[in-house]
């Protein structure tokens, strides 16, 4: 059903939009740049935090405690990912994005305050880490779910919005950790933490400045009313073939990439006494992400099936090259190619969810992928750790590449069968609009 079939309810995002005129009036490109600035600040803060947080935990508690903190935070984070989707669709995408960034910023300030006044210990790290997860996990899904409203209000395509966000993510992954490392070498770690806090609070401020219009022609799911329809809402989301395919790929890739980035590559370069090459490898992946996102932003994703299969091929080539890690330059090329694969597939995911999922269920849909990431990565890392007690890292790397190749073949064939190209999607929308007009 379309939102124009009946008088639409006043959703939180619409209440907060403070727009004048009818939907579809003059487009404001400034809305897109405000949104992208907010996304970039949040991603930069997260990039800095990926280095500062584990360093601080190790410095204050030691190696064993660091693993315990990560595990203790991961479990409730999965719950927040599921609950956050419900809140996004109930409270509103824009309010939840603002609240999440504020909570994230305050959690970092809490780390600074506790360290200065009480002294950080294991308990404090777990408590504050869980508080930060309350902000970070729903916030990522809320910001992604806002993309459709930003696209409609600004006149920028979802391809452009999602592609630039992906490139910003790659840039943050490239710059954030490096900047954090340099700053930690010259400043007290508490001062570096302020950068993360300020980034989150500024992201909230830029999101608050957004004045959004909601597309009245978006599909909505009529039978979903508040918390009483909790189970039905999730069933509608999870029954979508597109969501199922994207979720499968997210599950497999999260499970396999985590061992590479967190265990296999660091161990390899440590054994070869070449830590600088690890930095180059991660940088190559980030540059690939920037390039892939830039391609989608510039060219678009009209040929959805072609882009999908291309991303699977790039990932497969990347995994195969990384498995040959004894040859450093082949490994670097593999990381770059894999980055391109991620750079074009993640924006496509954002576009497809925005198009295929009813407007009032979009927060839940994006939360599915956050939930997958929260439990798949630790599982992959655990399995790889156990495997290394029996075989070498090179055997594990080859096994990872083989498993991914099988998953990529299935995903490519399935994508060719079910993914709609942009022209097909537009035609279906026009047919539904005509049918709605005839009915009225």
Coordinates of C-alpha atoms in Angstrom, one line a residue:
X1 CA 0.0 0.0 0.0
X2 CA 1.1 3.6 -0.6
X3 CA 1.0 6.3 1.9
X4 CA -1.3 8.3 -0.3
X5 CA -4.0 5.6 -0.2
X6 CA -5.3 7.0 3.1
X7 CA -4.5 9.9 5.3
X8 CA -1.0 9.2 6.6
X9 CA -0.4 9.1 10.3
X10 CA 1.8 11.9 11.8
X11 CA 5.0 10.0 12.2
X12 CA 7.7 11.3 14.5
X13 CA 10.0 12.2 11.5
X14 CA 7.2 14.1 9.9
X15 CA 6.4 15.9 13.1
X16 CA 10.0 16.9 13.5
X17 CA 10.5 18.0 9.9
X18 CA 9.2 21.5 10.3
X19 CA 8.8 21.9 6.5
X20 CA 6.4 24.1 4.7
X21 CA 4.6 23.4 1.5
X22 CA 3.7 20.1 0.0
X23 CA 6.0 17.0 -0.3
X24 CA 7.9 17.1 -3.6
X25 CA 8.2 20.9 -3.6
X26 CA 11.5 22.7 -4.2
X27 CA 14.4 20.4 -3.4
X28 CA 17.1 21.6 -1.0
X29 CA 20.5 20.1 -1.7
X30 CA 21.8 21.6 1.6
X31 CA 19.9 18.8 3.4
X32 CA 22.1 16.2 1.7
X33 CA 25.3 18.0 2.7
X34 CA 24.1 18.4 6.3
X35 CA 23.3 14.7 6.4
X36 CA 26.6 13.7 4.9
X37 CA 28.5 16.0 7.2
X38 CA 26.8 14.4 10.2
X39 CA 27.6 10.9 8.8
X40 CA 31.2 11.8 8.2
X41 CA 31.7 13.2 11.7
X42 CA 30.1 10.1 13.3
X43 CA 32.3 7.8 11.2
X44 CA 35.4 9.8 11.9
X45 CA 34.7 9.6 15.7
X46 CA 34.2 5.8 15.3
X47 CA 37.5 5.5 13.4
X48 CA 39.4 7.3 16.1
X49 CA 37.7 5.2 18.8
X50 CA 38.7 1.9 17.1
X51 CA 42.3 2.7 18.2
X52 CA 41.8 4.7 21.4
X53 CA 39.2 2.4 23.1
X54 CA 41.1 -0.9 23.0
X55 CA 44.4 0.9 23.8
X56 CA 42.9 2.4 26.9
X57 CA 41.4 -0.9 28.0
X58 CA 44.7 -2.6 27.5
X59 CA 46.6 0.2 29.3
X60 CA 44.3 0.1 32.3
X61 CA 43.3 -3.5 32.7
X62 CA 45.6 -5.8 30.6
X63 CA 45.3 -8.3 27.8
X64 CA 42.9 -10.8 29.4
X65 CA 40.5 -8.1 30.6
X66 CA 40.4 -6.5 27.1
X67 CA 38.9 -9.7 25.6
X68 CA 36.4 -9.9 28.5
X69 CA 35.3 -6.3 28.0
X70 CA 34.8 -6.9 24.2
X71 CA 32.7 -10.1 24.9
X72 CA 30.6 -8.5 27.7
X73 CA 29.7 -5.6 25.4
X74 CA 29.0 -7.8 22.3
X75 CA 26.2 -9.7 24.0
X76 CA 23.9 -6.7 25.0
X77 CA 24.9 -5.0 21.7
X78 CA 23.0 -7.7 19.9
X79 CA 19.9 -7.0 21.9
X80 CA 20.2 -3.2 21.3
X81 CA 20.4 -3.9 17.6
X82 CA 17.1 -5.7 17.6
X83 CA 15.4 -3.3 20.1
X84 CA 16.8 -0.3 18.3
X85 CA 15.1 -1.2 15.0
X86 CA 11.7 -1.2 16.8
X87 CA 12.5 2.2 18.4
X88 CA 13.6 3.7 15.1
X89 CA 10.3 2.8 13.5
X90 CA 8.3 3.9 16.6
X91 CA 10.1 7.0 17.8
X92 CA 11.3 8.1 14.4
X93 CA 14.5 7.9 12.4
X94 CA 15.6 11.5 12.9
X95 CA 15.0 11.6 16.7
X96 CA 16.7 8.2 17.2
X97 CA 19.7 9.3 15.2
X98 CA 20.1 12.4 17.3
X99 CA 19.6 10.6 20.6
X100 CA 22.0 7.9 19.6
X101 CA 24.8 10.3 18.8
X102 CA 24.2 12.2 22.0
X103 CA 24.4 9.0 24.0
X104 CA 27.6 8.0 22.2
X105 CA 29.2 11.3 23.0
X106 CA 28.1 11.3 26.6
X107 CA 29.5 7.7 27.0
X108 CA 32.9 8.9 25.9
X109 CA 32.8 11.9 28.3
X110 CA 31.9 9.4 31.0
X111 CA 35.1 7.5 30.3
X112 CA 37.1 10.7 30.7
X113 CA 35.3 11.7 33.9
X114 CA 35.6 8.3 35.5
X115 CA 39.2 8.0 34.6
X116 CA 40.0 11.4 36.1
X117 CA 37.9 11.1 39.3
X118 CA 37.5 7.4 40.2
X119 CA 39.9 5.4 38.1
X120 CA 38.8 3.1 35.3
X121 CA 38.6 -0.7 36.0
X122 CA 37.1 -3.7 34.4
X123 CA 33.6 -3.0 35.7
X124 CA 33.6 0.6 34.6
X125 CA 34.8 -0.4 31.1
X126 CA 31.9 -2.9 30.7
X127 CA 29.3 -0.5 32.1
X128 CA 30.4 2.5 29.9
X129 CA 31.0 0.2 26.9
X130 CA 27.4 -1.0 27.1
X131 CA 26.2 2.6 27.4
X132 CA 28.1 3.4 24.3
X133 CA 26.6 0.5 22.5
X134 CA 23.1 1.8 23.3
X135 CA 24.0 4.9 21.2
X136 CA 26.2 3.4 18.5
X137 CA 24.2 0.4 17.4
X138 CA 20.7 1.9 16.9
X139 CA 22.4 5.1 15.6
X140 CA 24.0 3.4 12.6
X141 CA 20.6 1.9 11.5
X142 CA 18.7 5.2 12.2
X143 CA 21.2 7.2 10.0
X144 CA 20.9 4.6 7.2
X145 CA 17.1 4.7 7.4
X146 CA 17.1 8.5 7.1
X147 CA 18.7 8.2 3.7
X148 CA 15.4 7.9 1.8
X149 CA 14.0 11.1 3.4
X150 CA 17.2 12.9 2.7
X151 CA 17.1 11.8 -0.9
X152 CA 13.5 12.9 -1.4
X153 CA 13.9 16.3 0.3
X154 CA 17.2 17.2 -1.3
X155 CA 16.6 15.8 -4.8
X156 CA 19.8 13.8 -4.6
X157 CA 19.5 10.2 -5.7
X158 CA 19.8 7.4 -3.2
X159 CA 22.8 6.2 -5.3
X160 CA 24.6 9.5 -4.6
X161 CA 23.7 9.5 -0.9
X162 CA 24.7 5.9 -0.3
X163 CA 27.8 6.1 -2.4
X164 CA 29.2 9.2 -0.6
X165 CA 28.4 7.7 2.8
X166 CA 30.4 4.6 1.8
X167 CA 33.3 6.7 0.6
X168 CA 33.2 8.7 3.9
X169 CA 33.3 5.4 5.7
X170 CA 36.4 4.4 3.8
X171 CA 38.0 7.8 4.4
X172 CA 37.3 7.5 8.2
X173 CA 38.7 4.0 8.2
X174 CA 41.8 5.4 6.5
X175 CA 42.3 8.6 8.4
X176 CA 40.7 7.9 11.8
X177 CA 43.1 5.2 13.2
X178 CA 46.2 7.0 11.7
X179 CA 45.2 10.3 13.3
X180 CA 44.4 8.6 16.6
X181 CA 47.8 6.9 16.6
X182 CA 49.7 10.2 15.9
X183 CA 47.7 12.1 18.5
X184 CA 48.2 9.4 21.1
X185 CA 51.9 9.8 20.6
X186 CA 51.8 13.5 21.5
X187 CA 48.8 14.0 23.7
X188 CA 47.3 12.3 26.8
X189 CA 44.8 9.7 25.8
X190 CA 42.0 11.6 27.6
X191 CA 42.5 14.5 25.3
X192 CA 42.3 12.2 22.2
X193 CA 39.0 10.8 23.6
X194 CA 37.5 14.3 23.5
X195 CA 37.8 14.2 19.7
X196 CA 35.5 11.2 19.6
X197 CA 33.0 12.8 22.0
X198 CA 33.0 16.1 20.0
X199 CA 32.5 14.2 16.7
X200 CA 29.4 12.4 18.1
X201 CA 27.9 15.6 19.6
X202 CA 28.5 17.6 16.4
X203 CA 26.9 14.8 14.3
X204 CA 23.8 15.0 16.5
X205 CA 23.7 18.8 16.0
X206 CA 24.0 18.5 12.2
X207 CA 21.2 15.9 12.2
X208 CA 19.0 18.2 14.3
X209 CA 19.4 20.9 11.6
X210 CA 17.8 18.6 9.0
X211 CA 14.3 19.7 7.8
X212 CA 13.0 16.6 6.1
X213 CA 10.0 15.9 4.0
X214 CA 8.6 12.4 3.9
X215 CA 7.7 11.0 0.4
X216 CA 3.9 10.5 0.5
X217 CA 4.1 7.8 -2.2
X218 CA 6.3 5.5 -0.1
X219 CA 4.8 2.1 0.7
X220 CA 3.7 1.6 4.3
X221 CA 2.7 -1.6 6.1
X222 CA -0.8 -0.8 7.4
X223 CA -1.2 -3.6 9.9
X224 CA 1.9 -2.5 11.9
X225 CA 0.7 -0.5 14.9
X226 CA 3.2 0.3 17.7
X227 CA 4.7 -2.3 20.0
X228 CA 1.8 -4.8 19.8
X229 CA 2.8 -5.7 16.2
X230 CA 6.4 -6.4 17.2
X231 CA 6.4 -10.0 15.9
X232 CA 4.5 -9.3 12.7
X233 CA 6.7 -6.4 11.8
X234 CA 9.9 -8.5 12.0
X235 CA 8.2 -11.3 10.0
X236 CA 7.4 -8.8 7.2
X237 CA 11.0 -7.6 7.1
X238 CA 12.6 -11.1 7.3
X239 CA 10.2 -12.6 4.7
X240 CA 11.6 -10.2 2.0
X241 CA 13.7 -12.2 -0.5
X242 CA 16.0 -9.2 -0.9
X243 CA 16.6 -8.9 2.9
X244 CA 17.2 -12.6 3.1
X245 CA 19.9 -12.5 0.4
X246 CA 21.6 -9.4 1.8
X247 CA 21.4 -10.8 5.3
X248 CA 23.0 -14.1 4.1
X249 CA 25.9 -12.2 2.5
X250 CA 26.3 -10.0 5.5
X251 CA 26.4 -13.1 7.8
X252 CA 29.0 -14.9 5.7
X253 CA 31.2 -11.8 5.0
X254 CA 31.2 -10.7 8.7
X255 CA 32.1 -14.2 9.8
X256 CA 35.0 -14.4 7.4
X257 CA 36.4 -10.9 7.3
X258 CA 36.8 -10.6 11.1
X259 CA 39.4 -13.4 11.3
X260 CA 41.3 -11.8 8.4
X261 CA 41.5 -8.3 9.8
X262 CA 41.8 -9.1 13.5
X263 CA 43.8 -12.3 13.6
X264 CA 45.2 -13.7 10.3
X265 CA 46.8 -10.6 8.9
X266 CA 48.2 -9.2 12.2
X267 CA 49.7 -12.7 13.0
X268 CA 51.2 -13.0 9.5
X269 CA 52.9 -9.6 9.6
X270 CA 54.0 -10.1 13.2
X271 CA 55.7 -13.4 12.2
X272 CA 57.4 -11.7 9.2
X273 CA 58.5 -8.8 11.3
X274 CA 56.8 -6.3 9.0
X275 CA 54.2 -4.4 11.0
X276 CA 54.2 -1.5 8.5
X277 CA 52.8 -3.7 5.8
X278 CA 49.8 -4.4 8.0
X279 CA 49.1 -0.6 7.9
X280 CA 49.5 -0.6 4.2
X281 CA 47.1 -3.5 3.8
X282 CA 44.4 -1.9 5.9
X283 CA 44.9 1.3 4.0
X284 CA 44.6 -0.5 0.7
X285 CA 41.2 -1.8 1.8
X286 CA 40.1 1.6 2.8
X287 CA 41.1 3.2 -0.5
X288 CA 39.2 0.5 -2.3
X289 CA 36.1 1.3 -0.2
X290 CA 36.5 5.0 -1.1
X291 CA 36.8 4.1 -4.8
X292 CA 33.8 1.7 -4.8
X293 CA 31.6 4.2 -3.1
X294 CA 32.7 7.0 -5.4
X295 CA 31.7 4.9 -8.4
X296 CA 28.2 4.3 -7.1
X297 CA 27.8 8.0 -6.2
X298 CA 29.0 9.1 -9.7
X299 CA 27.5 6.4 -12.0
X300 CA 24.6 5.1 -10.0
X301 CA 23.3 1.6 -9.4
X302 CA 20.6 1.3 -12.2
X303 CA 22.0 -2.1 -13.3
X304 CA 21.5 -3.8 -9.9
X305 CA 22.2 -7.4 -11.0
X306 CA 25.4 -6.4 -12.8
X307 CA 26.6 -4.4 -9.8
X308 CA 25.7 -7.2 -7.4
X309 CA 27.6 -9.9 -9.4
X310 CA 30.5 -7.6 -9.9
X311 CA 30.8 -7.0 -6.1
X312 CA 30.8 -10.8 -5.5
X313 CA 33.5 -11.3 -8.1
X314 CA 35.7 -8.5 -6.6
X315 CA 35.3 -10.0 -3.2
X316 CA 36.2 -13.4 -4.5
X317 CA 39.3 -12.2 -6.2
X318 CA 40.2 -10.2 -3.1
X319 CA 39.9 -13.2 -0.8
X320 CA 41.9 -15.4 -3.2
X321 CA 44.7 -12.8 -3.4
X322 CA 44.7 -12.3 0.4
X323 CA 45.1 -16.1 0.9
X324 CA 48.4 -15.8 -1.0
X325 CA 49.7 -13.5 1.8
X326 CA 53.2 -14.8 1.5
X327 CA 53.5 -12.4 -1.5
X328 CA 52.9 -9.0 0.1
X329 CA 52.1 -7.1 -3.1
X330 CA 49.5 -9.7 -4.2
X331 CA 48.0 -9.3 -0.7
X332 CA 47.9 -5.5 -1.0
X333 CA 46.2 -5.8 -4.4
X334 CA 43.7 -8.3 -2.9
X335 CA 42.8 -5.9 0.0
X336 CA 42.3 -3.1 -2.5
X337 CA 40.0 -5.2 -4.8
X338 CA 38.1 -6.5 -1.8
X339 CA 37.6 -2.9 -0.6
X340 CA 36.1 -2.0 -4.0
X341 CA 33.7 -5.0 -3.7
X342 CA 32.6 -3.7 -0.3
X343 CA 32.5 -0.1 -1.6
X344 CA 29.9 -1.0 -4.3
X345 CA 27.9 -3.6 -2.5
X346 CA 27.2 -1.6 0.7
X347 CA 25.6 1.4 -1.1
X348 CA 23.6 -1.1 -3.1
X349 CA 22.3 -2.6 0.1
X350 CA 21.2 0.8 1.4
X351 CA 19.4 1.6 -1.9
X352 CA 17.6 -1.8 -2.0
X353 CA 16.4 -1.7 1.6
X354 CA 15.1 1.9 1.1
X355 CA 13.3 0.8 -2.1
X356 CA 12.0 -2.6 -1.1
X357 CA 11.0 -2.3 2.5
X358 CA 7.9 -0.4 3.7
X359 CA 8.7 3.1 5.0
X360 CA 7.5 2.3 8.6
X361 CA 9.6 -0.9 8.8
X362 CA 12.9 0.5 7.5
X363 CA 14.6 0.9 10.9
X364 CA 14.0 -2.8 11.6
X365 CA 15.4 -3.8 8.2
X366 CA 18.7 -1.8 8.7
X367 CA 18.9 -3.1 12.2
X368 CA 19.0 -6.7 10.9
X369 CA 22.5 -6.1 9.5
X370 CA 23.7 -4.5 12.7
X371 CA 22.5 -7.5 14.6
X372 CA 24.3 -9.8 12.2
X373 CA 27.5 -8.0 12.6
X374 CA 27.3 -8.1 16.4
X375 CA 27.3 -11.9 16.6
X376 CA 28.8 -13.1 13.3
X377 CA 32.2 -11.4 13.7
X378 CA 32.9 -12.9 17.2
X379 CA 31.9 -16.3 16.0
X380 CA 34.2 -16.2 13.0
X381 CA 37.0 -14.9 15.2
X382 CA 36.4 -17.7 17.7
X383 CA 36.4 -20.5 15.1
X384 CA 39.6 -19.1 13.5
X385 CA 41.3 -18.9 16.9
X386 CA 40.5 -22.6 17.7
X387 CA 41.5 -23.6 14.1
X388 CA 44.9 -22.0 14.6
X389 CA 45.7 -24.5 17.4
X390 CA 45.6 -27.2 14.8
X391 CA 46.7 -25.7 11.5
X392 CA 48.7 -22.7 10.3
X393 CA 47.2 -19.2 9.5
X394 CA 47.9 -19.9 5.8
X395 CA 45.6 -22.9 5.8
X396 CA 42.9 -21.0 7.6
X397 CA 43.3 -18.2 5.0
X398 CA 42.8 -20.7 2.1
X399 CA 39.8 -22.2 3.9
X400 CA 38.2 -18.8 4.3
X401 CA 38.7 -18.0 0.6
X402 CA 37.2 -21.4 -0.4
X403 CA 34.1 -20.9 1.8
X404 CA 33.6 -17.4 0.5
X405 CA 33.8 -18.6 -3.1
X406 CA 31.0 -21.1 -2.6
X407 CA 28.9 -18.4 -0.9
X408 CA 29.6 -15.9 -3.7
X409 CA 28.5 -18.3 -6.4
X410 CA 25.2 -19.0 -4.7
X411 CA 24.7 -15.2 -3.9
X412 CA 25.4 -14.2 -7.5
X413 CA 22.9 -16.7 -8.9
X414 CA 20.3 -15.8 -6.3
X415 CA 20.8 -12.1 -6.9
X416 CA 20.4 -12.5 -10.7
X417 CA 17.0 -14.2 -9.9
X418 CA 15.5 -11.7 -7.4
X419 CA 17.2 -8.3 -7.6
X420 CA 15.2 -5.8 -9.5
X421 CA 17.0 -3.3 -11.8
X422 CA 16.0 0.3 -11.3
X423 CA 13.9 0.4 -14.5
X424 CA 11.9 -2.6 -13.3
X425 CA 11.4 -1.0 -9.9
X426 CA 10.2 2.3 -11.4
X427 CA 7.8 0.4 -13.7
X428 CA 6.3 -1.5 -10.7
X429 CA 5.9 1.8 -8.8
X430 CA 4.2 3.4 -11.8
X431 CA 1.8 0.5 -12.1
X432 CA 0.9 0.6 -8.4
X433 CA 0.4 4.4 -8.6
X434 CA -2.0 3.9 -11.6
X435 CA -3.9 1.2 -9.8
X436 CA -4.2 3.4 -6.7
X437 CA -5.4 6.4 -8.8
X438 CA -8.0 4.2 -10.6
X439 CA -9.2 2.8 -7.3
X440 CA -9.7 6.3 -5.8

